[in-house]
Short mmCIF file of C-alpha atoms and ligand atoms in Angstrom, two decimals:
data_model
loop_
_atom_site.label_atom_id
_atom_site.label_comp_id
_atom_site.label_asym_id
_atom_site.label_seq_id
_atom_site.Cartn_x
_atom_site.Cartn_y
_atom_site.Cartn_z
CA MET G 294 1.18 -23.73 -0.07
CA ASN G 295 0.68 -21.21 -2.90
CA THR G 296 -2.54 -19.50 -1.85
CA LEU G 297 -2.41 -16.95 -4.68
CA GLU G 298 -1.52 -19.22 -7.60
CA GLY G 299 -3.18 -17.91 -10.77
CA LYS G 300 -3.98 -14.52 -9.22
CA VAL G 301 -2.85 -11.18 -10.65
CA ALA G 302 -1.97 -8.27 -8.35
CA ILE G 303 -1.01 -4.62 -8.71
CA VAL G 304 1.25 -3.19 -5.99
CA THR G 305 2.04 0.54 -5.95
CA GLY G 306 5.11 1.89 -4.16
CA ALA G 307 6.81 -1.44 -4.80
CA SER G 308 10.39 -0.32 -5.37
CA ARG G 309 11.40 -0.38 -1.71
CA GLY G 310 10.24 -0.62 1.87
CA ILE G 311 6.76 -1.90 2.63
CA GLY G 312 5.64 -2.12 -1.01
CA ARG G 313 8.63 -4.30 -1.80
CA GLY G 314 7.84 -6.51 1.21
CA ILE G 315 4.26 -6.83 -0.01
CA SER G 316 5.42 -7.75 -3.53
CA GLN G 317 7.64 -10.48 -2.11
CA ALA G 318 4.82 -11.87 0.05
CA LEU G 319 2.37 -11.99 -2.87
CA ALA G 320 4.95 -13.47 -5.26
CA ALA G 321 5.89 -16.09 -2.66
CA GLU G 322 2.24 -17.21 -2.72
CA GLY G 323 2.31 -17.52 -6.51
CA ALA G 324 0.69 -14.25 -7.70
CA ALA G 325 1.75 -12.57 -10.95
CA LEU G 326 2.48 -8.91 -10.30
CA VAL G 327 2.32 -5.47 -11.83
CA VAL G 328 4.80 -3.56 -9.67
CA HIS G 329 4.77 0.21 -9.72
CA ALA G 330 6.93 3.09 -8.45
CA THR G 331 7.80 6.65 -9.40
CA GLN G 332 10.76 5.54 -11.53
CA ARG G 333 11.07 2.29 -13.42
CA GLU G 334 14.81 1.91 -12.84
CA HIS G 335 14.17 1.88 -9.08
CA LEU G 336 12.14 -1.29 -9.60
CA GLU G 337 15.01 -3.24 -11.20
CA PRO G 338 16.54 -4.65 -7.96
CA CYS G 339 13.05 -5.64 -6.80
CA LEU G 340 12.26 -7.35 -10.13
CA GLN G 341 15.54 -9.21 -10.18
CA GLN G 342 15.03 -10.50 -6.64
CA LEU G 343 11.44 -11.60 -7.37
CA LYS G 344 12.51 -13.52 -10.47
CA GLU G 345 15.45 -15.19 -8.72
CA GLN G 346 13.51 -16.12 -5.60
CA PHE G 347 10.08 -17.04 -6.95
CA GLY G 348 10.22 -17.28 -10.75
CA GLY G 349 6.79 -16.05 -11.86
CA GLN G 350 5.59 -13.24 -14.09
CA TYR G 351 6.16 -9.56 -13.42
CA LEU G 352 5.50 -6.29 -15.17
CA ALA G 353 7.14 -3.04 -14.02
CA MET G 354 5.50 0.35 -14.52
CA ASP G 355 6.25 3.87 -13.37
CA GLY G 356 4.44 7.19 -13.04
CA ASP G 357 3.07 9.60 -10.47
CA ILE G 358 0.22 7.94 -8.59
CA ALA G 359 -1.21 11.41 -7.90
CA GLN G 360 -2.21 11.50 -11.60
CA SER G 361 -5.41 9.54 -12.24
CA SER G 362 -4.10 8.34 -15.61
CA THR G 363 -1.37 6.34 -13.84
CA SER G 364 -3.89 4.06 -12.13
CA GLU G 365 -5.88 3.66 -15.31
CA GLN G 366 -2.70 2.60 -17.13
CA LEU G 367 -1.82 0.14 -14.36
CA VAL G 368 -5.19 -1.61 -14.56
CA GLN G 369 -5.11 -1.59 -18.37
CA ALA G 370 -1.60 -3.10 -18.37
CA ALA G 371 -2.67 -5.84 -15.94
CA MET G 372 -5.64 -6.70 -18.15
CA ASP G 373 -3.66 -6.55 -21.42
CA THR G 374 -0.84 -8.70 -20.03
CA PHE G 375 -2.63 -11.17 -17.78
CA GLY G 376 -6.31 -10.96 -18.79
CA HIS G 377 -7.69 -10.42 -15.29
CA LEU G 378 -7.05 -8.47 -12.09
CA ASP G 379 -7.60 -10.05 -8.70
CA ILE G 380 -5.71 -7.99 -6.12
CA VAL G 381 -4.87 -4.30 -5.87
CA VAL G 382 -2.60 -2.93 -3.15
CA GLY G 383 -2.41 0.85 -2.72
CA CYS G 384 0.87 1.30 -0.90
CA ALA G 385 2.62 4.29 -2.49
CA GLY G 386 2.87 7.12 0.00
CA ILE G 387 4.98 10.04 1.17
CA ASN G 388 5.37 12.21 4.25
CA ARG G 389 6.31 15.90 4.33
CA ASP G 390 6.13 16.71 8.01
CA GLY G 391 5.71 20.07 9.76
CA MET G 392 3.65 21.69 12.47
CA ILE G 393 0.32 23.03 11.21
CA HIS G 394 1.29 26.69 11.46
CA LYS G 395 4.27 26.01 9.18
CA LEU G 396 2.62 23.72 6.61
CA SER G 397 2.45 25.37 3.18
CA ASN G 398 -0.46 24.83 0.82
CA ALA G 399 1.86 23.01 -1.56
CA VAL G 400 3.07 20.53 1.07
CA TRP G 401 -0.46 19.93 2.36
CA GLU G 402 -1.81 19.37 -1.14
CA ARG G 403 1.02 17.13 -2.34
CA VAL G 404 0.70 14.68 0.56
CA LEU G 405 -3.08 14.52 0.12
CA ALA G 406 -2.65 14.10 -3.64
CA VAL G 407 -0.25 11.15 -3.37
CA ASN G 408 -1.59 9.40 -0.28
CA LEU G 409 -5.34 9.92 -0.63
CA SER G 410 -6.18 10.90 -4.21
CA GLY G 411 -3.68 8.29 -5.43
CA VAL G 412 -5.48 5.57 -3.50
CA PHE G 413 -8.86 6.84 -4.72
CA TYR G 414 -7.78 6.77 -8.37
CA LEU G 415 -6.46 3.25 -7.95
CA THR G 416 -9.66 2.06 -6.25
CA ARG G 417 -11.82 3.61 -8.95
CA ALA G 418 -9.79 2.14 -11.80
CA ALA G 419 -9.79 -1.32 -10.17
CA ALA G 420 -13.49 -1.10 -9.34
CA HIS G 421 -14.42 -0.74 -13.02
CA THR G 422 -12.72 -4.03 -13.82
CA MET G 423 -13.55 -5.92 -10.63
CA ARG G 424 -17.25 -5.04 -10.89
CA GLN G 425 -17.34 -6.77 -14.27
CA GLN G 426 -15.45 -9.76 -12.89
CA GLN G 427 -17.65 -9.85 -9.75
CA SER G 428 -14.57 -10.59 -7.68
CA GLY G 429 -11.48 -8.90 -6.28
CA ARG G 430 -9.46 -7.84 -3.28
CA ILE G 431 -8.54 -4.21 -2.62
CA ILE G 432 -6.06 -3.58 0.19
CA HIS G 433 -4.83 -0.13 1.17
CA ILE G 434 -1.90 0.85 3.34
CA SER G 435 -3.05 3.48 5.83
CA SER G 436 -1.11 4.12 9.06
CA ILE G 437 -1.60 4.24 12.80
CA ALA G 438 -1.06 7.99 12.25
CA ARG G 439 -4.72 8.03 11.14
CA HIS G 440 -5.51 8.79 14.78
CA GLY G 441 -3.48 12.02 14.53
CA ASN G 442 0.25 12.53 14.98
CA LEU G 443 2.32 15.52 16.04
CA GLY G 444 3.80 17.32 13.04
CA GLN G 445 1.92 15.15 10.55
CA ALA G 446 -1.42 16.92 9.99
CA ASN G 447 -1.27 16.32 6.24
CA TYR G 448 -0.09 12.73 6.53
CA ALA G 449 -2.52 11.82 9.33
CA ALA G 450 -5.46 13.39 7.47
CA SER G 451 -4.55 11.50 4.31
CA LYS G 452 -4.31 8.19 6.18
CA ALA G 453 -7.63 8.74 8.00
CA GLY G 454 -9.09 9.49 4.58
CA VAL G 455 -7.75 6.20 3.26
CA VAL G 456 -9.65 4.35 6.00
CA ALA G 457 -12.93 6.15 5.19
CA LEU G 458 -12.42 5.50 1.49
CA THR G 459 -11.69 1.83 2.19
CA GLN G 460 -14.84 1.40 4.25
CA THR G 461 -16.98 3.18 1.67
CA ALA G 462 -15.55 0.97 -1.07
CA ALA G 463 -16.30 -2.09 1.09
CA LEU G 464 -19.95 -1.01 1.31
CA GLU G 465 -20.27 -0.29 -2.39
CA LEU G 466 -18.33 -3.27 -3.73
CA GLY G 467 -19.12 -5.93 -1.12
CA PRO G 468 -22.36 -7.00 -2.86
CA LEU G 469 -20.31 -7.65 -6.02
CA GLY G 470 -17.93 -10.14 -4.41
CA ILE G 471 -15.15 -7.62 -3.85
CA THR G 472 -13.55 -6.95 -0.46
CA CYS G 473 -11.74 -3.77 0.54
CA ASN G 474 -9.63 -3.60 3.71
CA ALA G 475 -6.94 -1.35 5.15
CA ILE G 476 -3.73 -2.19 6.95
CA CYS G 477 -2.22 0.30 9.37
CA PRO G 478 1.48 -0.31 9.90
CA GLY G 479 3.09 1.12 13.02
CA PHE G 480 6.82 1.80 13.03
CA ILE G 481 8.35 -0.19 10.16
CA ASN G 482 12.00 -0.30 9.12
CA THR G 483 12.08 1.55 5.76
CA ASP G 484 13.65 4.66 4.18
CA MET G 485 10.68 6.65 5.49
CA THR G 486 11.44 5.88 9.15
CA ARG G 487 15.25 5.89 8.85
CA THR G 488 15.11 9.69 8.73
CA VAL G 489 13.46 9.84 12.18
CA PRO G 490 16.07 11.22 14.67
CA SER G 491 17.50 8.51 16.96
CA GLY G 492 16.07 10.09 20.14
CA ALA G 493 12.57 10.00 18.68
CA GLN G 494 13.14 6.42 17.49
CA ASP G 495 14.08 5.35 21.03
CA ARG G 496 10.98 7.01 22.49
CA MET G 497 8.83 5.25 19.88
CA LEU G 498 10.39 1.85 20.58
CA ALA G 499 9.72 2.29 24.30
CA ARG G 500 5.99 2.70 23.50
CA ILE G 501 5.75 -0.47 21.40
CA PRO G 502 4.76 -3.52 23.48
CA ALA G 503 6.80 -5.70 21.08
CA ARG G 504 9.83 -3.44 21.88
CA ARG G 505 11.12 -3.58 18.33
CA ILE G 506 10.60 -2.02 14.94
CA GLY G 507 8.50 -3.99 12.43
CA THR G 508 9.65 -5.30 9.05
CA PRO G 509 8.19 -4.81 5.57
CA GLU G 510 7.84 -8.60 5.38
CA GLU G 511 5.52 -8.56 8.40
CA VAL G 512 3.22 -6.08 6.64
CA GLY G 513 3.48 -8.19 3.47
CA ALA G 514 2.29 -11.28 5.35
CA ALA G 515 -0.86 -9.45 6.49
CA VAL G 516 -1.57 -8.29 2.93
CA ALA G 517 -1.07 -11.81 1.55
CA PHE G 518 -3.61 -13.12 4.06
CA LEU G 519 -6.21 -10.46 3.22
CA ALA G 520 -5.65 -11.22 -0.48
CA SER G 521 -6.22 -14.96 -0.01
CA ASP G 522 -9.43 -16.97 -0.38
CA GLN G 523 -9.34 -17.61 3.39
CA ALA G 524 -10.04 -13.90 3.99
CA GLY G 525 -13.13 -13.81 1.77
CA TYR G 526 -15.49 -12.84 4.61
CA ILE G 527 -13.29 -10.00 5.93
CA ASN G 528 -14.52 -6.72 4.46
CA GLY G 529 -14.18 -3.06 5.43
CA GLN G 530 -11.77 -3.83 8.25
CA VAL G 531 -8.74 -1.98 9.53
CA LEU G 532 -5.86 -4.15 10.69
CA ASP G 533 -3.04 -2.62 12.72
CA VAL G 534 0.37 -4.22 12.14
CA SER G 535 2.19 -2.31 14.81
CA GLY G 536 3.46 -4.62 17.55
CA GLY G 537 0.63 -3.24 19.68
CA LEU G 538 1.72 0.42 19.44
CA THR G 539 -1.84 1.74 19.62
CA LEU G 540 -2.71 -0.08 22.86
P1 NAI B 766 9.21 4.40 1.25
O1 NAI B 766 9.51 5.84 1.20
O2 NAI B 766 10.31 3.45 1.64
O3 NAI B 766 8.64 3.91 -0.19
C1 NAI B 766 7.64 4.64 -0.81
C2 NAI B 766 7.26 4.00 -2.13
O4 NAI B 766 6.22 4.79 -2.71
C3 NAI B 766 8.40 3.98 -3.15
O5 NAI B 766 8.31 2.80 -3.91
C4 NAI B 766 8.09 5.18 -4.05
O6 NAI B 766 8.55 5.02 -5.38
C5 NAI B 766 6.57 5.20 -4.01
N1 NAI B 766 6.04 6.53 -4.27
C6 NAI B 766 6.23 7.66 -3.54
N2 NAI B 766 5.60 8.68 -4.12
C7 NAI B 766 4.99 8.20 -5.23
C8 NAI B 766 4.21 8.77 -6.25
N3 NAI B 766 3.91 10.08 -6.27
N4 NAI B 766 3.77 7.99 -7.25
C9 NAI B 766 4.06 6.67 -7.27
N5 NAI B 766 4.82 6.07 -6.32
C10 NAI B 766 5.27 6.83 -5.32
O7 NAI B 766 7.96 4.25 2.19
P2 NAI B 766 7.46 3.05 3.13
O8 NAI B 766 7.92 3.31 4.50
O9 NAI B 766 7.74 1.75 2.50
O10 NAI B 766 5.88 3.33 3.11
C11 NAI B 766 5.00 2.66 2.24
C12 NAI B 766 3.58 2.99 2.65
O11 NAI B 766 3.39 2.57 4.01
C13 NAI B 766 3.27 4.48 2.61
O12 NAI B 766 1.94 4.66 2.19
C14 NAI B 766 3.43 4.90 4.06
O13 NAI B 766 2.66 6.03 4.36
C15 NAI B 766 2.92 3.66 4.78
N6 NAI B 766 3.37 3.53 6.14
C16 NAI B 766 4.70 3.42 6.46
C17 NAI B 766 5.09 3.25 7.77
C18 NAI B 766 6.52 3.06 8.19
O14 NAI B 766 6.78 2.97 9.40
N7 NAI B 766 7.47 2.98 7.26
C19 NAI B 766 4.11 3.26 8.86
C20 NAI B 766 2.74 3.40 8.42
C21 NAI B 766 2.41 3.52 7.11
#
């Protein structure tokens, strides 16, 4: 069943990891995609796989999501190419970890700029178009670290901010037929988590009721559901995809 046939989606951070898993899940349901990452050439393997597996229509774009112009260009490109914009997924994100007393201004500001301002710029750019359409789905990738996490003050603050932004957008845009929800992945197998030392990985796995690391595809499946017509009455919610890690 192609639940997203005829829909157009933007996915940021789509070159690898969770963003790539989300792109696959949306493409599998029939959506046309604007996929975005820092460098266009990094999107090539993703594009090739999408075309081979699902056929469909794809547009690849690059740029720093911390610049507001990037989001404006993404929305403009979606409109110019496909004529409408139905789904926006703010997934691009970084971590630059360190204990608070060692965090420099630059590292603090960069993580907030990419993870929080980037998501804000994308939401604002999409809102302009979706308000006119009186429809749309906005889905942001936060993290279970929104509750606070040792050595991740900048990252945790950015991800808590994403939840507050999501809920505010849900309040403002809900009356216009637009939903805005956040997904909080737990410990997912990507480049970001592969750098975690093996001892810390083992301790994390022991805390997860599912006793395993999650996959980008499992996050993608949750996004595809929230993007579908079946999820039309779900707004301003925060969905953990973590194998129960926060219990
Ligand atoms: P990753 O490092 O594998 O991929 C990050 C993606 O974001 C890449 O496509 C990269 O090009 C893009 N990106 C990074 N900085 C960018 C910038 N300035 N402008 C535009 N694009 C940029 O990361 P992963 O693990 O796939 O994470 C994706 C999202 O999921 C992030 O927001 C991350 O915080 C979040 N997340 C990841 C978890 C995990 O366990 N891997 C857990 C919870 C949340």
